[in-house]
Short mmCIF file of C-alpha atoms and ligand atoms in Angstrom, two decimals:
data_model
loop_
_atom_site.label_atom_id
_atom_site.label_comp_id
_atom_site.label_asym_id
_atom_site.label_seq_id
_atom_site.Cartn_x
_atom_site.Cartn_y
_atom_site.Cartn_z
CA UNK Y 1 -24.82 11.64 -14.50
CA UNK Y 2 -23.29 8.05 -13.88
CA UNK Y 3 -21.00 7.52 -16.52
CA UNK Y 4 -21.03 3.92 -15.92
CA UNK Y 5 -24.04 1.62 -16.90
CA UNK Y 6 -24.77 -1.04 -14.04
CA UNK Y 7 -23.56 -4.46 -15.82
CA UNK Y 8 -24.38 -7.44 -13.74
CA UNK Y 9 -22.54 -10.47 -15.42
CA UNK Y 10 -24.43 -12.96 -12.86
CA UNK Y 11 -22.85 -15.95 -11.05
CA UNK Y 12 -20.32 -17.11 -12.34
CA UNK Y 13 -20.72 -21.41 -13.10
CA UNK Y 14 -18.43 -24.09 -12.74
CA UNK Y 15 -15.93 -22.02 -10.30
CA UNK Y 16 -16.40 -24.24 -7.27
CA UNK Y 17 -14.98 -27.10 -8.59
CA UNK Y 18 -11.84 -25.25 -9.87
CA UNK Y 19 -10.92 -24.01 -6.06
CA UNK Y 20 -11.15 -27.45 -3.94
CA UNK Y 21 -11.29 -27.78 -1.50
CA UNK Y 22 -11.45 -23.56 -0.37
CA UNK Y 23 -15.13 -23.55 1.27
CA UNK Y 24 -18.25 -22.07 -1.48
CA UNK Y 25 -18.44 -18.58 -1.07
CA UNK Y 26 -21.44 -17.19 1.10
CA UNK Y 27 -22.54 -14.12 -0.72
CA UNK Y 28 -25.12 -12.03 0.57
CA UNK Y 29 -24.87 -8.97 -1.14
CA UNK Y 30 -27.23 -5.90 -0.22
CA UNK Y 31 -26.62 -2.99 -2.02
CA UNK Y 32 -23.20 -2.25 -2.10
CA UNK Y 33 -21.92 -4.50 0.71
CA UNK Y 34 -22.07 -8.41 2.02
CA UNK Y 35 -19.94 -11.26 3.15
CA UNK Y 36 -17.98 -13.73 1.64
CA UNK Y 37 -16.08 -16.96 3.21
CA UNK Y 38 -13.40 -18.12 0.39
CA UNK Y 39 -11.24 -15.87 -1.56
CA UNK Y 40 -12.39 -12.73 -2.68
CA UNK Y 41 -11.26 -9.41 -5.11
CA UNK Y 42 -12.81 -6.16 -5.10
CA UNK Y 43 -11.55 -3.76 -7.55
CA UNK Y 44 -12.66 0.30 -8.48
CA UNK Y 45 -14.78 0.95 -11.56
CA UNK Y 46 -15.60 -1.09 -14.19
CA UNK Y 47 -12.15 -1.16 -15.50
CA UNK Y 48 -12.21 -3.85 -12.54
CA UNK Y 49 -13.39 -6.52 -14.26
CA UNK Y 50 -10.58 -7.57 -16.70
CA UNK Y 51 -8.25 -6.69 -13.55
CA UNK Y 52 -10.15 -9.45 -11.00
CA UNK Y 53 -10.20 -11.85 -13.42
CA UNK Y 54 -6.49 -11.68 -14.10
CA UNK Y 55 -6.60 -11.66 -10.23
CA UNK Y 56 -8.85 -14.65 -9.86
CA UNK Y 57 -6.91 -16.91 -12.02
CA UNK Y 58 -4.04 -16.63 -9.17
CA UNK Y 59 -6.38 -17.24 -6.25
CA UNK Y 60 -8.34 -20.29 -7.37
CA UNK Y 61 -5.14 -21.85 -8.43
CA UNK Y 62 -4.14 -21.52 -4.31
CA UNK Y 63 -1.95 -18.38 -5.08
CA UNK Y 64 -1.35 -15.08 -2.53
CA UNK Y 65 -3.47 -12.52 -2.25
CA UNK Y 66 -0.11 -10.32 -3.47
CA UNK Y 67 0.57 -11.74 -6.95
CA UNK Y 68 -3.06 -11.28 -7.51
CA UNK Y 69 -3.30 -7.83 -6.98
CA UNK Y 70 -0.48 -7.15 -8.91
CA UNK Y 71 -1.18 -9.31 -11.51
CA UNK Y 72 -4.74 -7.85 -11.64
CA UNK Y 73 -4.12 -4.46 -12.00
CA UNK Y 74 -1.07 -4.61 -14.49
CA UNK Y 75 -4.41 -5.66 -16.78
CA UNK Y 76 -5.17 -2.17 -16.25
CA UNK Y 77 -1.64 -0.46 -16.79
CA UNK Y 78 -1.78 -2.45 -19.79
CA UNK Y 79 -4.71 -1.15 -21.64
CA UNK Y 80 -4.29 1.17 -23.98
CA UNK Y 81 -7.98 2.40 -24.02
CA UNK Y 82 -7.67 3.44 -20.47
CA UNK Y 83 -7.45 7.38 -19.40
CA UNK Y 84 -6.61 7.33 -16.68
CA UNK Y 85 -4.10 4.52 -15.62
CA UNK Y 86 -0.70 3.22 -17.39
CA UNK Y 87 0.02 3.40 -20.96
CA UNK Y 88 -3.42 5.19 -22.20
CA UNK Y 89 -3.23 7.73 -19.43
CA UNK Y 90 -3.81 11.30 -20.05
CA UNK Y 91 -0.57 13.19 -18.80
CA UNK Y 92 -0.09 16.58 -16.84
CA UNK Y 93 -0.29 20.30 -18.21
CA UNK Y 94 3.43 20.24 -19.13
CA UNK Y 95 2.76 16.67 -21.70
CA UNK Y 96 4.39 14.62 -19.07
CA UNK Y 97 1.90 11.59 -18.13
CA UNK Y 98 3.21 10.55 -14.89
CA UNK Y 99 2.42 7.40 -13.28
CA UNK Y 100 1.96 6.43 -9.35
CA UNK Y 101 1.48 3.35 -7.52
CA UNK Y 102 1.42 1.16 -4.42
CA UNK Y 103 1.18 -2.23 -3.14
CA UNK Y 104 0.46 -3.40 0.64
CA UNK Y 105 0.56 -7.11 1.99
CA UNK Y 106 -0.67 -9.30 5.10
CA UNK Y 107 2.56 -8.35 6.74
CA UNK Y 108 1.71 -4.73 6.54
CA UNK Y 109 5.22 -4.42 3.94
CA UNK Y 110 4.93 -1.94 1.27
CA UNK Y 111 6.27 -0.12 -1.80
CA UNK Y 112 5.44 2.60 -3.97
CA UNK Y 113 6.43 4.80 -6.87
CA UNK Y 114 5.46 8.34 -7.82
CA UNK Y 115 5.57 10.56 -11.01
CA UNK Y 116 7.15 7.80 -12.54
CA UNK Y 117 7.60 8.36 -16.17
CA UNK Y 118 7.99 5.81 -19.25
CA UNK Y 119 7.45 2.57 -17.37
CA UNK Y 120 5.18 -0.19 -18.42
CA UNK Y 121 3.63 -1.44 -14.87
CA UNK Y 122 4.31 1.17 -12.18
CA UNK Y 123 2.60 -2.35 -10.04
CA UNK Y 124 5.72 -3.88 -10.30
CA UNK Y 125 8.12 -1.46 -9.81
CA UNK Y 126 6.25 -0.59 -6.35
CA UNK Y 127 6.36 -4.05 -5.22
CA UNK Y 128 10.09 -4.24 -6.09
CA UNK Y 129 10.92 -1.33 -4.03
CA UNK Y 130 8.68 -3.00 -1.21
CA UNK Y 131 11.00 -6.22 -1.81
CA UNK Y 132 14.30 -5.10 -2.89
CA UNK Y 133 14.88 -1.94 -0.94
CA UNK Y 134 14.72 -0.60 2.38
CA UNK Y 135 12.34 1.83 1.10
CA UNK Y 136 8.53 2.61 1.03
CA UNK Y 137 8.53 5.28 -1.60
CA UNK Y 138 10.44 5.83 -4.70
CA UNK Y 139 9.43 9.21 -6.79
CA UNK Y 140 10.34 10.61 -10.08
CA UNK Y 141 13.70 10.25 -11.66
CA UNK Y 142 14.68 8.09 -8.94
CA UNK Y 143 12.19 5.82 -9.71
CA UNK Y 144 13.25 5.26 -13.39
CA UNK Y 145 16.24 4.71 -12.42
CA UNK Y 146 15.59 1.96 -10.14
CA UNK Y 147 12.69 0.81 -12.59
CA UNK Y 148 15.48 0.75 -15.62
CA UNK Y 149 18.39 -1.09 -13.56
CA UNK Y 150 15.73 -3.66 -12.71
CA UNK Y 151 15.41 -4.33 -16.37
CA UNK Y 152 11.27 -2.72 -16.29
CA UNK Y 153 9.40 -2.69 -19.41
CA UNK Y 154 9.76 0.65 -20.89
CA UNK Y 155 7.32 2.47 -22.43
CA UNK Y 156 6.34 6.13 -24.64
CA UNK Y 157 3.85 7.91 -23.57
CA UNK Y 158 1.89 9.60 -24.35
CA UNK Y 159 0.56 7.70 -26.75
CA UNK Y 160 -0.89 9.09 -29.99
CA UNK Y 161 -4.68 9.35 -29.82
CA UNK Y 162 -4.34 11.22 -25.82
CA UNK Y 163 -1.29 13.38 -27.38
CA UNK Y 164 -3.92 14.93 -29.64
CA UNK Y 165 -6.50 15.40 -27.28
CA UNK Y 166 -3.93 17.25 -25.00
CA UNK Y 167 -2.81 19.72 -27.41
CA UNK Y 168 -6.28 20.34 -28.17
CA UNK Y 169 -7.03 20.86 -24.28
CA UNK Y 170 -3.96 23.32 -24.40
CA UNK Y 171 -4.88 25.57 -26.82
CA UNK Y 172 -7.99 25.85 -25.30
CA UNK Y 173 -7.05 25.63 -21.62
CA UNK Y 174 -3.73 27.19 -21.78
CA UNK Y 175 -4.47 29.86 -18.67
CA UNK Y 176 -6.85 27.95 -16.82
CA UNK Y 177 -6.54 25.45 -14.25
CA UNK Y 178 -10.18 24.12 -14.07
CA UNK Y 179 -11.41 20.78 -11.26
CA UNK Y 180 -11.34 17.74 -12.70
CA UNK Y 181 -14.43 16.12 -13.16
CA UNK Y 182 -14.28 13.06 -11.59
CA UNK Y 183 -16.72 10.43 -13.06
CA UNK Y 184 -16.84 11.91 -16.45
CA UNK Y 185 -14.55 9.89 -18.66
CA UNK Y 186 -10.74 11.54 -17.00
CA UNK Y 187 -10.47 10.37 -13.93
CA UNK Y 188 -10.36 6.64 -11.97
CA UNK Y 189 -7.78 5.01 -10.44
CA UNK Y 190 -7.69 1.00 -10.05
CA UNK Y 191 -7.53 0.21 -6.84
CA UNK Y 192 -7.91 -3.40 -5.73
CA UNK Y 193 -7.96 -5.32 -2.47
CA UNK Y 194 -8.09 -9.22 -1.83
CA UNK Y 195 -7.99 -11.86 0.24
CA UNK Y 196 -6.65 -15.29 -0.60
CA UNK Y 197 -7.64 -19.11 0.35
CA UNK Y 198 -5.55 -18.69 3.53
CA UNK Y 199 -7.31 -15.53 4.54
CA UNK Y 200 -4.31 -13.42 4.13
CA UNK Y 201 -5.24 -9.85 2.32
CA UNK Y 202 -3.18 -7.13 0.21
CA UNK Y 203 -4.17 -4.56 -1.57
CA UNK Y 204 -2.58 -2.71 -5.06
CA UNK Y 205 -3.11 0.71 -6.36
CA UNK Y 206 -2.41 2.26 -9.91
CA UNK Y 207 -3.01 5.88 -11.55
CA UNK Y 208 -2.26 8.35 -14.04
CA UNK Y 209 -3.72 10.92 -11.39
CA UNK Y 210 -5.58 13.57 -12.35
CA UNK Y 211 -4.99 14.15 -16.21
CA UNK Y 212 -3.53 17.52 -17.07
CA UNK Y 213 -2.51 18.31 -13.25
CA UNK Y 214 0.01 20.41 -12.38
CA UNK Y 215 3.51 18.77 -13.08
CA UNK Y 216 4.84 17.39 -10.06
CA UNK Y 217 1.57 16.79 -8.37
CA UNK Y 218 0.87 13.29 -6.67
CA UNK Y 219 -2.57 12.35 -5.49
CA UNK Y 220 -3.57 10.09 -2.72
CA UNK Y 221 -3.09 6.72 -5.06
CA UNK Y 222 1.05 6.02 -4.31
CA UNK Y 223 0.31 7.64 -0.86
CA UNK Y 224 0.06 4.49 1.77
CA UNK Y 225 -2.57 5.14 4.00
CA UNK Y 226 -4.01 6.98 1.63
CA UNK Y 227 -4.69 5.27 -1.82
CA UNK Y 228 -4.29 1.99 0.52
CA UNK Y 229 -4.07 0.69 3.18
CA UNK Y 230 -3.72 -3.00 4.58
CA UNK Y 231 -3.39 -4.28 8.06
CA UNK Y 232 -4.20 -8.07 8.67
CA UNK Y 233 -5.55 -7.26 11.77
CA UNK Y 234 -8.36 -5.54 10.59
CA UNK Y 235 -9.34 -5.31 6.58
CA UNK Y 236 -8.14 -3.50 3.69
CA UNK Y 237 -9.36 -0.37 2.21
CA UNK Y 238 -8.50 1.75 -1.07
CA UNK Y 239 -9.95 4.25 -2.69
CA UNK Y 240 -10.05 6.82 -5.84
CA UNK Y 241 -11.50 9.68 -6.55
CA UNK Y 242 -10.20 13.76 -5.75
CA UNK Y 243 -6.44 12.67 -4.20
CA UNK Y 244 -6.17 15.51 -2.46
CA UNK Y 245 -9.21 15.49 -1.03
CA UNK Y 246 -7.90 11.48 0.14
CA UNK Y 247 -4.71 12.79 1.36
CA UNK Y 248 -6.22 15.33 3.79
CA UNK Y 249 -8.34 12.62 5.94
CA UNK Y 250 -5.71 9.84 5.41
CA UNK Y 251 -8.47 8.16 4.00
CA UNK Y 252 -7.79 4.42 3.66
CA UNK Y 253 -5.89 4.25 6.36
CA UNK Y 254 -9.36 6.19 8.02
CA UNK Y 255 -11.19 3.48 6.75
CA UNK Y 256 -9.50 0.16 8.34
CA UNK Y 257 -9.04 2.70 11.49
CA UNK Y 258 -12.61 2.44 11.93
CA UNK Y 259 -12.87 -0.90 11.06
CA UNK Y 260 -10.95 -2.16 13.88
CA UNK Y 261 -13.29 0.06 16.21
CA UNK Y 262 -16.42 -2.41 15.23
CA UNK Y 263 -17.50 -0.10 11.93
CA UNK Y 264 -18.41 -2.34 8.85
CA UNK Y 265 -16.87 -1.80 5.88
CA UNK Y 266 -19.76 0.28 4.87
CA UNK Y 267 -20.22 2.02 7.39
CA UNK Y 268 -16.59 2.92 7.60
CA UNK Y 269 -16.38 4.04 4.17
CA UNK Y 270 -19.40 6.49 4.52
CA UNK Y 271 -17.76 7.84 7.51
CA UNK Y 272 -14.78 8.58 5.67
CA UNK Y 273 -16.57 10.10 3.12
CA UNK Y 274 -18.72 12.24 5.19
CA UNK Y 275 -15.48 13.62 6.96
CA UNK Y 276 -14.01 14.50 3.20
CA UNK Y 277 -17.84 16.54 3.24
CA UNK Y 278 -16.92 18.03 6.68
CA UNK Y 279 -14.30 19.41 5.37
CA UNK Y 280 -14.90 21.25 2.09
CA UNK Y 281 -16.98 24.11 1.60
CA UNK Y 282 -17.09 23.49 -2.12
CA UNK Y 283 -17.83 19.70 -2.89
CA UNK Y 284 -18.64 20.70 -6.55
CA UNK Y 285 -17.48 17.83 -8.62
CA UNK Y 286 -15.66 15.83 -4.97
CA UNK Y 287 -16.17 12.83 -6.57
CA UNK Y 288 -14.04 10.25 -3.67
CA UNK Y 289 -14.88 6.68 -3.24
CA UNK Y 290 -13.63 3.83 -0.97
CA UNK Y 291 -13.87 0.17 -0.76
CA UNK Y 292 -13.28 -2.03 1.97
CA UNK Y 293 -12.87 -5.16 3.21
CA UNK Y 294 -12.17 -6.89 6.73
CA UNK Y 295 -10.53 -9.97 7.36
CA UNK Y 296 -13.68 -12.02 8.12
CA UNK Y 297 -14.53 -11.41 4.38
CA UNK Y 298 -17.42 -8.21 5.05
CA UNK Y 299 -16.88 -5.52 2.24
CA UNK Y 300 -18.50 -2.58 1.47
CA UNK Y 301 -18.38 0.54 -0.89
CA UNK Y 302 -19.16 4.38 0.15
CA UNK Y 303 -19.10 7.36 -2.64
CA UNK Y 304 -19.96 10.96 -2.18
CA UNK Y 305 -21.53 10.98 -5.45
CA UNK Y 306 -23.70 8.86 -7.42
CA UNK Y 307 -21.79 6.77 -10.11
CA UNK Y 308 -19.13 5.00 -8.34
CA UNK Y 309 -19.19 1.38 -8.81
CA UNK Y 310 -16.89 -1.52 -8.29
CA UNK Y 311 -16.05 -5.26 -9.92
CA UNK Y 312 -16.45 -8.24 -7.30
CA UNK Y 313 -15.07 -11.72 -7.99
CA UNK Y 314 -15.63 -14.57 -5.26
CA UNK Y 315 -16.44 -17.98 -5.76
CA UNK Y 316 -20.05 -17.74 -7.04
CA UNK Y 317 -20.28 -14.78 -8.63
CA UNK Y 318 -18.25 -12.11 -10.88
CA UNK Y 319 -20.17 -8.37 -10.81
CA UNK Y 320 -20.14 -4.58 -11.02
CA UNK Y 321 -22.09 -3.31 -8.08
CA UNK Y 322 -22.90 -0.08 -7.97
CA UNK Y 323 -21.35 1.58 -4.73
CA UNK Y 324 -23.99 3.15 -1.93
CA UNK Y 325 -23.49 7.07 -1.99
CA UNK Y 326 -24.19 10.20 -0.75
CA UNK Y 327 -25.18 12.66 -2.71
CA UNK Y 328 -26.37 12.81 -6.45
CA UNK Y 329 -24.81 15.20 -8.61
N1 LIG G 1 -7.23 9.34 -6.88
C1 LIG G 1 -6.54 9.62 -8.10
C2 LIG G 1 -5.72 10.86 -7.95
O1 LIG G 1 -6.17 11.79 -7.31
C3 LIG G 1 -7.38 9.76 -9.29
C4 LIG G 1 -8.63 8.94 -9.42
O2 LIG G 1 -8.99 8.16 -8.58
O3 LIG G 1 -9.28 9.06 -10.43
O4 LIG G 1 -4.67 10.94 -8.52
#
């Protein structure tokens, strides 16, 4: 059932010149984790490709591991094929297509913005509230508000070709309130974590949430320590996948926890995931993922599921590796 096919672009050539004199990258990837010396971005799904290269063209030029989260994963608020992030995202069961986000840096500052409506890069609002307020969290009208008066890119959503796939869902789903099926073409989050020339890591996170949720709801993506979470310490983790599911084992935040108790990335994010499988009786269609990385450049990937997969960008090479898992469907 992966809806994704396995793409493997290869190395990348001619990249170690451009990032002088930043040490070539070491990779040894197995599977879904490895280690890298020299900057690095790791982003969810496949969507992550576009996003890390807009990413990488601010780390090999020296730049901080914050401007290229944000400017990677405004590639993905930006694209109006996407489903389930920014302007092509599906909205909630009332037509409203509500946005969250969240941003985290090296100095463990952070911002975020919830059922934020209209707004072109949800990215960039949450990393102005992190900057320009003394505020973590924005949510709903709020939001706008402080979105508009900063002079943020509007936008109307949703736009056309979703609009008539959600009255077509509402005639036909108009009394019931079904899972979402995670992995199957509705549902995935970008979230992306890096680490720049000087070593210093953040990590950004971006959603639509779960299209044709209840209106109101917010999943784990805007939720710090949930969708994300950075310390410099130790790593940086984020995930996607069944927010509420996220929310209940704080599960970023879960991640770098066990991180700084000797886990690997990999190892932590399986750990989180099997405590999201503690936890449920019903893991029919719990599609959560996670992806990690600590500050000595180790990342890894966990799923519950088969079908997760995430974009990796480092010196020598530019991929989508398919994320160790679980279970398969
Ligand atoms: N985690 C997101 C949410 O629950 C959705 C996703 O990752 O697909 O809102």
């Amino acid at each position: 059932m992966q809806r994704r096919n396995f793409l493997k672009l290869g190395a990348a050539t001619g990249l170690l010149s451009l990032v002088e004199p930043v040490k070539a990258a070491n990779v040894m990837a197995t599977s879904s984790s490895g280690k890298i010396s020299g900057p690095i971005v790791l982003s969810t799904w496949d969507h992550g490709l576009a996003a890390n290269k807009a990413a990488w063209e601010v780390l090999k030029n020296g730049g901080s591991a914050l401007d290229a989260v944000e400017k990677g994963v405004r590639v993905t608020e930006s694209d109006v094929e996407n489903r389930s992030v920014g302007i092509g995202g599906r909205p909630d069961r009332d037509g409203h297509v509500t946005l969250d986000a969240c941003i985290m840096d090296d100095r463990s500052r952070c911002g975020s913005v919830a059922c934020l409506e209209g707004i072109a890069h949800p990215i960039s609002v949450a990393r102005a509230v992190m900057e320009k307020t003394q505020h973590v969290m924005l949510v709903g009208d709020g939001a706008r508000k402080f979105a508009l008066d900063y002079g943020f890119d509007t936008i109307k959503t949703p736009i056309p070709e979703v609009k008539k796939d959600y009255e077509k869902w509402k005639k036909e789903n108009k009394d019931v309130f079904k899972k979402p099926e995670i992995n199957h073409e509705n549902h995935d989050t970008i979230g992306m974590i890096a680490m720049d020339a000087n070593g210093k890591l953040s990590g950004a996170c971006t959603t639509s949430g779960w299209a044709y949720k209840m209106h109101g709801r917010v999943g784990d993506s805007p939720i710090i320590g949930a969708g994300l979470f950075v310390d410099q310490e130790v790593g940086a983790a984020t995930s996607t996948g069944l927010g509420e599911a996220i929310i209940r084992v704080a599960g970023s935040h879960t991640v770098v926890e066990l991180m700084r108790h000797g886990y690997s990335p990999l190892e932590a994010c399986k750990e989180a995931c099997m405590r999201i499988i503690r936890k449920h009786d019903d893991l029919t269609g719990l599609q959560c993922g996670f992806i990690a990385l600590d500050k000595d450049g180790n990342f890894g990937a966990y799923s519950i599921y088969a079908g997760f997969n995430f974009a990796l960008r480092t010196l020598e090479e530019e991929k989508l590796v398919d994320a160790n898992f679980d279970r398969n469907w």
